[in-house]
GROMACS .gro file of C-alpha atoms in nm:
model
  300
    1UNK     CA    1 -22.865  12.276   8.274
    2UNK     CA    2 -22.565  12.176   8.071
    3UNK     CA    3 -22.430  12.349   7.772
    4UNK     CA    4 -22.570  12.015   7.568
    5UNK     CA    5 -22.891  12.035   7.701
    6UNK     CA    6 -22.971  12.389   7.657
    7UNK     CA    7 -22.845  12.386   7.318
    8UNK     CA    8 -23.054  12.031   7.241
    9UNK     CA    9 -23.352  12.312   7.390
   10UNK     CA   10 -23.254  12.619   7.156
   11UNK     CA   11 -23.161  12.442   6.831
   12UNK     CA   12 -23.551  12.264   6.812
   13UNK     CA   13 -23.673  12.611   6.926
   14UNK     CA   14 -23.553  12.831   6.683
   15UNK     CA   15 -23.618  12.573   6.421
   16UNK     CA   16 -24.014  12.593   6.503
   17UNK     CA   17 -23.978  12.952   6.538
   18UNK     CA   18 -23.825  13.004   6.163
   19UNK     CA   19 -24.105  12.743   6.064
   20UNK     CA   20 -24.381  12.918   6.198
   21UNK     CA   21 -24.326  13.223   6.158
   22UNK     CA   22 -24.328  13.167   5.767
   23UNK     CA   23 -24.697  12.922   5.764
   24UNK     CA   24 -24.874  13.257   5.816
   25UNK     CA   25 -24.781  13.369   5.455
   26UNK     CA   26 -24.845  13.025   5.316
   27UNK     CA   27 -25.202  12.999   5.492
   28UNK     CA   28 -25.295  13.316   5.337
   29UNK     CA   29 -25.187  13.134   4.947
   30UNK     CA   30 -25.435  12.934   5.037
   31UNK     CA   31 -25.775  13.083   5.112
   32UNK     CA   32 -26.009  13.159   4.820
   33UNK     CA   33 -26.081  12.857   4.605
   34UNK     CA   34 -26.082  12.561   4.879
   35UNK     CA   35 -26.298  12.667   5.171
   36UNK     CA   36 -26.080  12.696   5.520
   37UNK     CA   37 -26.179  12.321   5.661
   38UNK     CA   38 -26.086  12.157   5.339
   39UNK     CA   39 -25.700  12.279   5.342
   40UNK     CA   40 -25.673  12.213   5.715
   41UNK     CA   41 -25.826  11.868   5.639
   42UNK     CA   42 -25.549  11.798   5.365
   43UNK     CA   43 -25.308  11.953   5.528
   44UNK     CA   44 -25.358  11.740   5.838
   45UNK     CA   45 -25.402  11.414   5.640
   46UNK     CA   46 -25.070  11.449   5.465
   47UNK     CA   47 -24.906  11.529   5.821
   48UNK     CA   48 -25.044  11.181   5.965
   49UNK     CA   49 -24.911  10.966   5.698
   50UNK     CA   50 -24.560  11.127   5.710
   51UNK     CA   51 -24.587  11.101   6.137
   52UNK     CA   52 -24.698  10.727   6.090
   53UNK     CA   53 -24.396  10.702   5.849
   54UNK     CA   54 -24.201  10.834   6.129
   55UNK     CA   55 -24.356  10.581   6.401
   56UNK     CA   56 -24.271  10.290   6.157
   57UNK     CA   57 -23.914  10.365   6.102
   58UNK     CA   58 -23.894  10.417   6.461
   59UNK     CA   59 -24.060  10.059   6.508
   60UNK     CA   60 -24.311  10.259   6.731
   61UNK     CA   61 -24.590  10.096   6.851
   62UNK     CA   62 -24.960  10.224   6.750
   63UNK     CA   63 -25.160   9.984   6.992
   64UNK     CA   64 -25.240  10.190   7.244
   65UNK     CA   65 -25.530  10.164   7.523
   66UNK     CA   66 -25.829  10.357   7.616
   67UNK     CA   67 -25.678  10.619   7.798
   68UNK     CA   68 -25.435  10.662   7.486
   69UNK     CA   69 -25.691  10.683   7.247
   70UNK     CA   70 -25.879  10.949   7.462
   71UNK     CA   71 -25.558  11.168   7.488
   72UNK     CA   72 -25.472  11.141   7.085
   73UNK     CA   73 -25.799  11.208   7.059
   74UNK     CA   74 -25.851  11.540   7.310
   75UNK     CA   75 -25.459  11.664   7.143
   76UNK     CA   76 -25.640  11.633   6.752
   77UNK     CA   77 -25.976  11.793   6.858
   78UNK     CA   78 -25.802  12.071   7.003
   79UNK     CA   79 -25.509  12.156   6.817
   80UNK     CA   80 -25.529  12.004   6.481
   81UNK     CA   81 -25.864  12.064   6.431
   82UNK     CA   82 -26.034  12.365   6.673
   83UNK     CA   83 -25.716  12.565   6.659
   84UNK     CA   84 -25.617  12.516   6.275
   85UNK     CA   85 -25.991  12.605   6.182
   86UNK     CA   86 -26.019  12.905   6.407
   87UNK     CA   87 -25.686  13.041   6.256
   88UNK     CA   88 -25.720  12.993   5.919
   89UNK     CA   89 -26.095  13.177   5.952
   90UNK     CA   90 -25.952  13.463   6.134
   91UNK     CA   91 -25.780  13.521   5.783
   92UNK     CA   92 -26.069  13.559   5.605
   93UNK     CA   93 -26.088  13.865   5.844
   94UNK     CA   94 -25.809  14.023   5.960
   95UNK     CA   95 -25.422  14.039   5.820
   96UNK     CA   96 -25.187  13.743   5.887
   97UNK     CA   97 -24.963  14.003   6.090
   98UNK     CA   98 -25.252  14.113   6.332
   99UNK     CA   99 -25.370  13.716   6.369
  100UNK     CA  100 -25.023  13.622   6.433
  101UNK     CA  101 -24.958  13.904   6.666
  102UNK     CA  102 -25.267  13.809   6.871
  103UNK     CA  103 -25.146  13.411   6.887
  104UNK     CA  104 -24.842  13.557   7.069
  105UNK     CA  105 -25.076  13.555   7.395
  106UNK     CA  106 -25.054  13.179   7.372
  107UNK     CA  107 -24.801  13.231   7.655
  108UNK     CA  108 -25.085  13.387   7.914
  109UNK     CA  109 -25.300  13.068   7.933
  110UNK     CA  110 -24.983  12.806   7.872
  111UNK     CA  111 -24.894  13.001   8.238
  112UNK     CA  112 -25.191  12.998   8.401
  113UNK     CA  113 -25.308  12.629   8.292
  114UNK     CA  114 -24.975  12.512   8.393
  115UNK     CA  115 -25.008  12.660   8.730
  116UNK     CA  116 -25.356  12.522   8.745
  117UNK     CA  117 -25.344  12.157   8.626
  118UNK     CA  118 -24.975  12.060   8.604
  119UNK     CA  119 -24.838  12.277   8.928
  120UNK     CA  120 -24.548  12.460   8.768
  121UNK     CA  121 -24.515  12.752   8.924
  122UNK     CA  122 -24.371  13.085   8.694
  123UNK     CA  123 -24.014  13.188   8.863
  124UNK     CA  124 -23.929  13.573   8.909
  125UNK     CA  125 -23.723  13.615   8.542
  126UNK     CA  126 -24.045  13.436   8.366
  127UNK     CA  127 -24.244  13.705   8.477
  128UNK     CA  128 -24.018  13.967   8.427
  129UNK     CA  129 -23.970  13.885   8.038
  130UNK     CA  130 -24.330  13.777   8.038
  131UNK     CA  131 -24.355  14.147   8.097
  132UNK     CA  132 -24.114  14.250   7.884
  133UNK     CA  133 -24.240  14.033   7.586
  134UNK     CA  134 -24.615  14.150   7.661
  135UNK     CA  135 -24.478  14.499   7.607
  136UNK     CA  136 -24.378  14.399   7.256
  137UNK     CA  137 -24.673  14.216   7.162
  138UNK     CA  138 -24.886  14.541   7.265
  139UNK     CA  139 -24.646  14.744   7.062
  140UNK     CA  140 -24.684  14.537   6.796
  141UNK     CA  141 -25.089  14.498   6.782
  142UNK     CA  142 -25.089  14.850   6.774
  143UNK     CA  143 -24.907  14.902   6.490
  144UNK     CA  144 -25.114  14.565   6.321
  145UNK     CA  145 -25.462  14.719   6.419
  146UNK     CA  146 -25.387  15.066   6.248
  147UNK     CA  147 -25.302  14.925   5.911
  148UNK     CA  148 -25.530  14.687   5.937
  149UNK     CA  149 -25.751  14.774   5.631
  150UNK     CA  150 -26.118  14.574   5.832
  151UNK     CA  151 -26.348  14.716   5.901
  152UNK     CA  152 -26.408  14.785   6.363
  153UNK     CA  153 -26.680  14.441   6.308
  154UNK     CA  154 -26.439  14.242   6.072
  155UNK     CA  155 -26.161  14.295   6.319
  156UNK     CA  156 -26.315  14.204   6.604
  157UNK     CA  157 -26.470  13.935   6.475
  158UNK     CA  158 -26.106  13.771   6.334
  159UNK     CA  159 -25.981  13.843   6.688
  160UNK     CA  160 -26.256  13.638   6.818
  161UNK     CA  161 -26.156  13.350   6.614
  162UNK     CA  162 -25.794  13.382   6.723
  163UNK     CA  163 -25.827  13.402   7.067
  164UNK     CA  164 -26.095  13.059   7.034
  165UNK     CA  165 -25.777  12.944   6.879
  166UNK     CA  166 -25.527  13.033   7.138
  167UNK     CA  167 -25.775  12.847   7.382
  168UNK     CA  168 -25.745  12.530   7.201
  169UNK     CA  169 -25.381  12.551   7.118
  170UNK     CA  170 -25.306  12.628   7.512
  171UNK     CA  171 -25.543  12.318   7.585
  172UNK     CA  172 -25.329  12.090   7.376
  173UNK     CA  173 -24.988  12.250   7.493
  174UNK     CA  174 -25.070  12.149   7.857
  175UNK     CA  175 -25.220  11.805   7.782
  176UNK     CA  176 -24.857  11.734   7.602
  177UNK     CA  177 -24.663  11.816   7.911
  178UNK     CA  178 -24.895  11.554   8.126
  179UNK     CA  179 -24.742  11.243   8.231
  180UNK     CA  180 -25.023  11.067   8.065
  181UNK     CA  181 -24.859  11.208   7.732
  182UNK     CA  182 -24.506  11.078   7.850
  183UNK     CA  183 -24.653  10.697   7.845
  184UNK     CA  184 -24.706  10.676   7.502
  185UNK     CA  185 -24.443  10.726   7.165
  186UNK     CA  186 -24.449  11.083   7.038
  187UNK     CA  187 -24.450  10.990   6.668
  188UNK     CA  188 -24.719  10.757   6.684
  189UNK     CA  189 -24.925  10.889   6.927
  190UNK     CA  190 -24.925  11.222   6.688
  191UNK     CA  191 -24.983  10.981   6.408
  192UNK     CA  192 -25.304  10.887   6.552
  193UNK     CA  193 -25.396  11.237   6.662
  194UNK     CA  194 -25.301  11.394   6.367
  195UNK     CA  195 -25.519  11.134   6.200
  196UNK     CA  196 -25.851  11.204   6.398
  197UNK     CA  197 -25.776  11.548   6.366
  198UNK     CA  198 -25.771  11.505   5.970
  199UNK     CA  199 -26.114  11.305   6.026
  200UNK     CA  200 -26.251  11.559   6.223
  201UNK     CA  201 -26.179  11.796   6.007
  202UNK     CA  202 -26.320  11.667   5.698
  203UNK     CA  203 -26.642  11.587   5.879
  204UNK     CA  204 -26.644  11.954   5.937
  205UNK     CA  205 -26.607  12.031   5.641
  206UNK     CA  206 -26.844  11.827   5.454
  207UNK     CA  207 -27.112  11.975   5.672
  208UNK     CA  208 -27.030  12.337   5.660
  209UNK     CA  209 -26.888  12.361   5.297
  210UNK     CA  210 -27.021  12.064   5.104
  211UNK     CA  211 -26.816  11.787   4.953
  212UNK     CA  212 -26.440  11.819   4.898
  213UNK     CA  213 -26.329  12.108   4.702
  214UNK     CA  214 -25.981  12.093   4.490
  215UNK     CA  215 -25.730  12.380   4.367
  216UNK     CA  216 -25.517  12.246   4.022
  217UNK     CA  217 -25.294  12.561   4.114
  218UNK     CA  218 -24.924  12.417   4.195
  219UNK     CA  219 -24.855  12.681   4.395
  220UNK     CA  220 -25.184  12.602   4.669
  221UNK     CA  221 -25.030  12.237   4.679
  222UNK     CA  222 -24.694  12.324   4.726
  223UNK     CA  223 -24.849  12.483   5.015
  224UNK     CA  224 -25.002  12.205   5.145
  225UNK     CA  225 -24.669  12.002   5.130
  226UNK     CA  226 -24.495  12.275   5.325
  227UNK     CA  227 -24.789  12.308   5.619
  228UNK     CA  228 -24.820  11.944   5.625
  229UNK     CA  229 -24.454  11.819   5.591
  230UNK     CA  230 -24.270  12.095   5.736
  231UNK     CA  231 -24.511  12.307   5.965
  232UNK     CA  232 -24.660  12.025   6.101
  233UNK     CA  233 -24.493  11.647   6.123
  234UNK     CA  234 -24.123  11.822   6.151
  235UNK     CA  235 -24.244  12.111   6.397
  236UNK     CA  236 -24.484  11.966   6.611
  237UNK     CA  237 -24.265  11.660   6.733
  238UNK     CA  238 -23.970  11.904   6.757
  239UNK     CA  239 -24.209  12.165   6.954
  240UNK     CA  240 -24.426  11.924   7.203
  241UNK     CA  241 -24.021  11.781   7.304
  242UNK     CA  242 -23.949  12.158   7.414
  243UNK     CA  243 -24.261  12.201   7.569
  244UNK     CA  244 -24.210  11.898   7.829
  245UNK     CA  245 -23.819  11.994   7.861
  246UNK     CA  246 -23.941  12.383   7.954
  247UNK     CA  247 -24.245  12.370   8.006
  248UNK     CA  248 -24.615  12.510   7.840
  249UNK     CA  249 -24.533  12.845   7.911
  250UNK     CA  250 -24.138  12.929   7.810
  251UNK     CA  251 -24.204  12.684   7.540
  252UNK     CA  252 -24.484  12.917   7.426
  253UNK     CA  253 -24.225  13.199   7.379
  254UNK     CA  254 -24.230  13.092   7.050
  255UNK     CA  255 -24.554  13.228   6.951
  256UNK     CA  256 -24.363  13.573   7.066
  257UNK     CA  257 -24.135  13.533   6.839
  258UNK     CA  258 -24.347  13.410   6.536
  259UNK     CA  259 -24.490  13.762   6.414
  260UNK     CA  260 -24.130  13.913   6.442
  261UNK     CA  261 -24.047  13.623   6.235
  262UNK     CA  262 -24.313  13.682   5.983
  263UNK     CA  263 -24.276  14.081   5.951
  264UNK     CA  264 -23.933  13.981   5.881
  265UNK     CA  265 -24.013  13.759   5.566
  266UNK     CA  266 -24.260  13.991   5.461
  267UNK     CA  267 -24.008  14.266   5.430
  268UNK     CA  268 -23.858  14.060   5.168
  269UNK     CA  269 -24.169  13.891   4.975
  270UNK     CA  270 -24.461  14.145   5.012
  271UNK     CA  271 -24.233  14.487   5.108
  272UNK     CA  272 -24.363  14.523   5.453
  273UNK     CA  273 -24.182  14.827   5.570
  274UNK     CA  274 -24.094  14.886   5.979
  275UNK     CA  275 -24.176  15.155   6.175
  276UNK     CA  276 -24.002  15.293   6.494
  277UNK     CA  277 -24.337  15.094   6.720
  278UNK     CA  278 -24.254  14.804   6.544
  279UNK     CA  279 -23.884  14.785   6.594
  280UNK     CA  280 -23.954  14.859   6.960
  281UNK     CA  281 -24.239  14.602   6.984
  282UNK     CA  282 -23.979  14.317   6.807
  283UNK     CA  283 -23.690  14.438   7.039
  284UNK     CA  284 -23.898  14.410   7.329
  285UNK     CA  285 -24.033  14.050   7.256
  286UNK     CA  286 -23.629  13.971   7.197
  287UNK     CA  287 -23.558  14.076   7.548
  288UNK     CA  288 -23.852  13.894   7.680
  289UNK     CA  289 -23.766  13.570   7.530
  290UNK     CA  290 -23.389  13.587   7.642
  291UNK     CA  291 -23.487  13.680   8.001
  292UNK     CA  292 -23.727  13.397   7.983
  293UNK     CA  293 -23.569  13.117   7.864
  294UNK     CA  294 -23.288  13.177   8.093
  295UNK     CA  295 -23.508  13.096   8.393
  296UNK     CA  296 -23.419  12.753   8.559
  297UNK     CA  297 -23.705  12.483   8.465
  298UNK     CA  298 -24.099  12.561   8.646
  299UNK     CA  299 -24.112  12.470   8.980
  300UNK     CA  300 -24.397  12.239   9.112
   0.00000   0.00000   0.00000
């Protein structure tokens, strides 16, 4: 890999890294007045127009056939609407540290479904920081799971949720690195996924929560802007281009990262103060993720 190439890797990777480790803040702004499926919904809507914006300027083509449809379909079932659901429920129940902490294992099933359905077989140093990084993200659930204030059933209940989510997010994350997802133009194709995710979504909502619900509060639309703009129709094109360069699970390092991330901004905004387990656990899933990435491309 040239010096180009890995940097046209790293650059989009730490950009969705800083991104997403600072959503889990904003997702927590937003629950309380506008039940779970109705911010997902609007957030999801807003990130299909700007993606179909994208596609347009790009003179990208939206006709696309059966198999198409099916795909854009499967990617906005899965990870725009089953893992963006499951997430932002697991709030009501645990902390955004421990829910982000227990995403990080994103990178167990983006392995094993990639060995399964796409061939890619893990080299020695992915394994080794896999190791490494798992070390960390033990380190750092521990530390999550003491101060979690939950009760034993609300905690296990919001891990629940997040690993449902995981499973949908890993499900997506593989169907992106298919060839199938290669025939077809990222922004559009996310357009229309995005879009039956937003559809799905509001469907879903209607039937569990009633009709639409809206906050006046700035600050809960500024949010929306940011997960919709930001965390969704710049990350997800930027992430899903990483993910077919390294595959579904380096690219997943990432969700490693993302609670380091957020601890990080919560030091500044909410005082979240580190102890010696979680400096370990974050220097740890540093290690891992630099052992990792420097691992030549999966092997099929």
């Amino acid at each position: 890999m040239t010096d180009r190439s890995r940097l046209g890797i790293l650059v989009p990777f730490a950009v969705v890294t800083l991104i997403w480790g600072s959503t889990w803040i904003v997702i927590r702004d937003q629950l309380g007045v506008v039940p779970s499926s109705w911010s997902v919904t609007y957030r999801f809507t807003l990130a299909a127009v700007a993606m179909a914006g994208v596609a347009l300027a790009r003179d990208e083509r939206f006709a696309v056939d059966r198999a198409g449809w099916a795909f854009a379909g499967a990617v906005g079932l899965l990870q725009f609407c089953g893992n963006f659901n499951l997430v932002y429920r697991a709030e009501h129940f645990i902390t955004s540290g421990l829910v982000a902490v227990v995403f990080a294992l994103l990178l167990v099933p983006n392995a094993l479904l990639a060995r399964v359905f796409l061939g890619q077989r893990p080299g020695r140093r992915l394994l080794i920081g896999s190791g490494i990084a798992m070390a960390g993200v033990v380190a750092l659930f521990v530390h999550e799971a003491r101060v979690d204030p939950h009760g034993t059933r609300a905690s296990l209940t919001g891990i629940g949720y997040t690993l449902a989510a995981v499973a949908c997010a890993s499900g997506a994350n593989v169907l992106q690195a298919t060839d199938t997802a290669r025939r077809y133009p990222m922004a559009a194709t996310l357009a229309v996924a995005m879009g039956l995710g937003a559809l799905t979504d509001g469907a879903l909502a209607w039937v569990t929560t009633g009709p639409p619900v809206v906050e006046h509060r700035l600050g809960y639309w500024l949010g929306i802007a940011y997960l919709g703009l930001a965390a969704s129709a710049l990350a997800f094109p930027l992430y899903y281009r990483v993910l077919r360069a390294i595959g579904p699970a380096r690219a997943a390092y990432s969700s490693v990262i993302v609670p380091v991330i957020a601890m990080a901004l919560s030091t500044g905004y909410e005082g979240y103060r580190w102890t010696p387990l979680t400096i370990g656990g974050a220097a740890l899933a540093g290690v891992g993720l630099a052992v990792a990435l420097s691992a030549r491309r999966p092997a099929r």
